Amino acid sequence: MSDQQEFPENPDDITETDAEHIEHHVPGKGLALPGQNLPDKVYIIPIHNRPFFPAQVLPVIVNEEPWAETLELVSKSEHHSLALFFMDTPQEDPRHFDTKALPQYGTLVKVHHASRENGKLQFVAQGLSRVRIKTWLKHHRPPYLVEVEYPHQPTEPTDEVKAYGMALINAIKELLPLNPLYSEELKNYLNRFSPNDPSPLTDFAAALTSATGNELQEVLDCVPMLKRMEKVLPMLRKEVEVARLQKEISAEVNRKIGEHQREFFLKEQLKVIQQELGLTKDDRSADLEQFEQRLEGKVLPTQVQKRLEEEMNKLSILETGSPEYAVTRNYLDWATSVPWGVYGEDKLDLKHARKVLDKHHAGLDDIKDRILEFLAVGAYKGEISGSIVLLVGPPGVGKTSVGKSIAESLGRPFYRFSLGGMRDEAEIKGHRRTYIGAQPGKLVQALKDVEVMNPVIMLDEIDKMGQSYQGDPASALLETLDPEQNVEFLDHYLDLRMDLSKVLFVCTANTLDSIPGPLLDRMEVIRLSGYITEEKVAIAKRHLWPKLLEKAGVSKGSLSISDPALKALIDGYAREAGVRQLEKQMGKLVRKAVMKLIDDPKAAIKIGPKDLEASLGHPVFRNEQVLSGTGVITGLAWTSMGGATLPIEATRIHTLNRGFKLTGQLGDVMKESAEIAYSYVSSHLKQFGGDAKFFDEAFVHLHVPEGATPKDGPSAGVTMASALLSLARNQPPKKGVAMTGELTLTGHVLPIGGVREKVIAARRQKIFELILPEPNRGNFEELPDYLKEGITVHFAKKFSDVAKVLF
């Protein structure tokens, strides 16, 4: 086995005499000419890394076993030479040599300074000439002896060969500055060659490349000068390109690293200089100073003061890189951000409050009065203590904007967050500090944002909270929304008592059904019912239309809508209790108008009632036919979307047997109401002027139309009883009357809820005569005058009062 190791051309242990001797034996130079003193018989040694070229002088290392004997014989010979042949794959056992594995050409080298160390033999080999084996004289085991011959080369180079020689020298000169491995000695070595002696130059150029052993062997095998140069020049150019690319990549990497290092050093120097001059402090001191500055001007409770001092002392001794430092710093960041003892001043000016409410809301007079009463108490007392108001009403009636208006009229900051779908109680009360990514609850975050302890905080959609394995946020709100308990509200993250009693909480909900009883008990309920047409027209003119024009960038002169068109729009397309659908439909009108304005920018478009159908399609709502006739009564119902009229029909199917059938997707309460009405009318039929035997023989069917809509609620008993009585008397009831009320088995009329919504629903259907339960008289009288105007109401204590009005 052998390894060839490349070292600088002139190893330190070569003496001047030796160097001179080597110099004189370079082929074509000095005294030794090709063919002179070149032996006919030489020993050979195979090498494995890459071929050895005649132009090279390099150390060679081979294994002592089995090449020691070969080198001894070489040292005893006159010429001190041997032949080196390249073998791509080392032989498993050099003693059994495959002569066919050797290539055609090897290199005759002169051996200098052979030495032995650690089982290896090292010598300096000076390349003399290409050599080819003629005959094997000894090939059974080392040392291997062969008879050789030397290729003949023309002495005078042609012009083409000279040109190639110049190209090779230029390429080598390009390569040297690109690759620092080729040192000054190589440049000197290169100076010894000339284009007039191209063979060693070409071999030397090939030896410089990083080509594979087989590619280099092809060069060694190629004796004709021009062919060899044609092979070597592309190899050398490729080497130059690779070296150039490598240098560019290294330069770019070094530049980037250099920039980062320079920045880093400059920053570190700047830090040290600033610290020396007392201009800045280290991270820990800067953090502590920042936290102390935040607490200036705040009034901290004793417990809080004590706790924060402990945490700051802890921070001052922790290492800035430790995880505990980050946790403590984060904690102090939150704790010092809370506006301890900082209260904003309330504007307790009722005239200003009335102005703000009127500016933002048309209608809702009862709500405005309720809010002003609440503010008046605060003005009288000199401060508004925390209160919890719950605004309940259908979607789109302005619950959220009422909350904003309260904040504006008081001059308090406003913070809103939605509870819709919230499942994790930690959102309210915070996580424990021990968890990764722990944070305080939304209330602490709200106080940090508003920077006072008495903001208006709106808890939107309180009826849509969820529950999960992570906890029950509705129960977590019990402490927050209890004026008795929230004086010492405890957030799990801060673990410090804080006073929320000065916060004004405004909650909103669509219905009360899904709010837990204990939570509802802590809040003051204010109901916002739907708007009547007149109110919607005012809202559309004063708020929605100007807002939509501004959003679309249209001037008032370019686009207008008439009052009759607004009324038609509300009646035909947007009858819901709120105004959200109305805003969407008006938005559609504006967009259609903008399409026309793009074609004709100077046009002035006016929208009248006739233009609605072209832009919005057929009206969604038709004027409902108020059903009338024997056995048909108009009832009034409350839904979460507002009030509605509810016709109820009764008819006799046959007289074969007694029976009672109910349809119309009714809930349990409605079914019970129907059973009670049937029993009551059956037992008191004679008293109301009907045939006492009517129900004994009749199979009666009672139906509530719009079968797909679920209906439930205790307010239809009176209506159902009236329908059955009309059927039994075979007499149609008085026209244009609507009613609501619950009935008992003894005929008493019980009170119901949602009077305002039901009155609005009746007005919408142009029904102006109502029957309401006597206990609801107060509710009706509280209604604003514009709702009561033109309406005749009969208050019924017993069912007999209802029958008198109808028949």
Short mmCIF file of C-alpha atoms in Angstrom, two decimals, residues 16 22 25 83 136 279 292 489 508 519 554 613 624 648 691 694 758 791:
data_model
loop_
_atom_site.label_atom_id
_atom_site.label_comp_id
_atom_site.label_asym_id
_atom_site.label_seq_id
_atom_site.Cartn_x
_atom_site.Cartn_y
_atom_site.Cartn_z
CA GLU A 16 21.46 23.35 -1.10
CA ILE A 22 17.72 18.01 -8.34
CA HIS A 25 18.22 16.62 -13.31
CA ALA A 83 9.10 4.12 -11.53
CA TRP A 136 8.23 -7.70 -16.66
CA LEU A 279 -25.62 57.68 30.89
CA GLU A 292 -40.27 52.45 39.79
CA PHE A 489 -61.42 41.45 43.05
CA THR A 508 -75.54 43.42 26.54
CA LEU A 519 -75.57 36.37 37.40
CA VAL A 554 -70.53 60.35 -2.34
CA GLU A 613 -87.86 47.33 -6.67
CA GLU A 624 -100.06 40.70 5.92
CA ILE A 648 -104.92 31.54 15.71
CA ASP A 691 -124.62 25.51 22.62
CA PHE A 694 -121.22 21.72 20.96
CA LYS A 758 -96.43 43.69 21.17
CA ILE A 791 -104.72 53.01 20.28
#
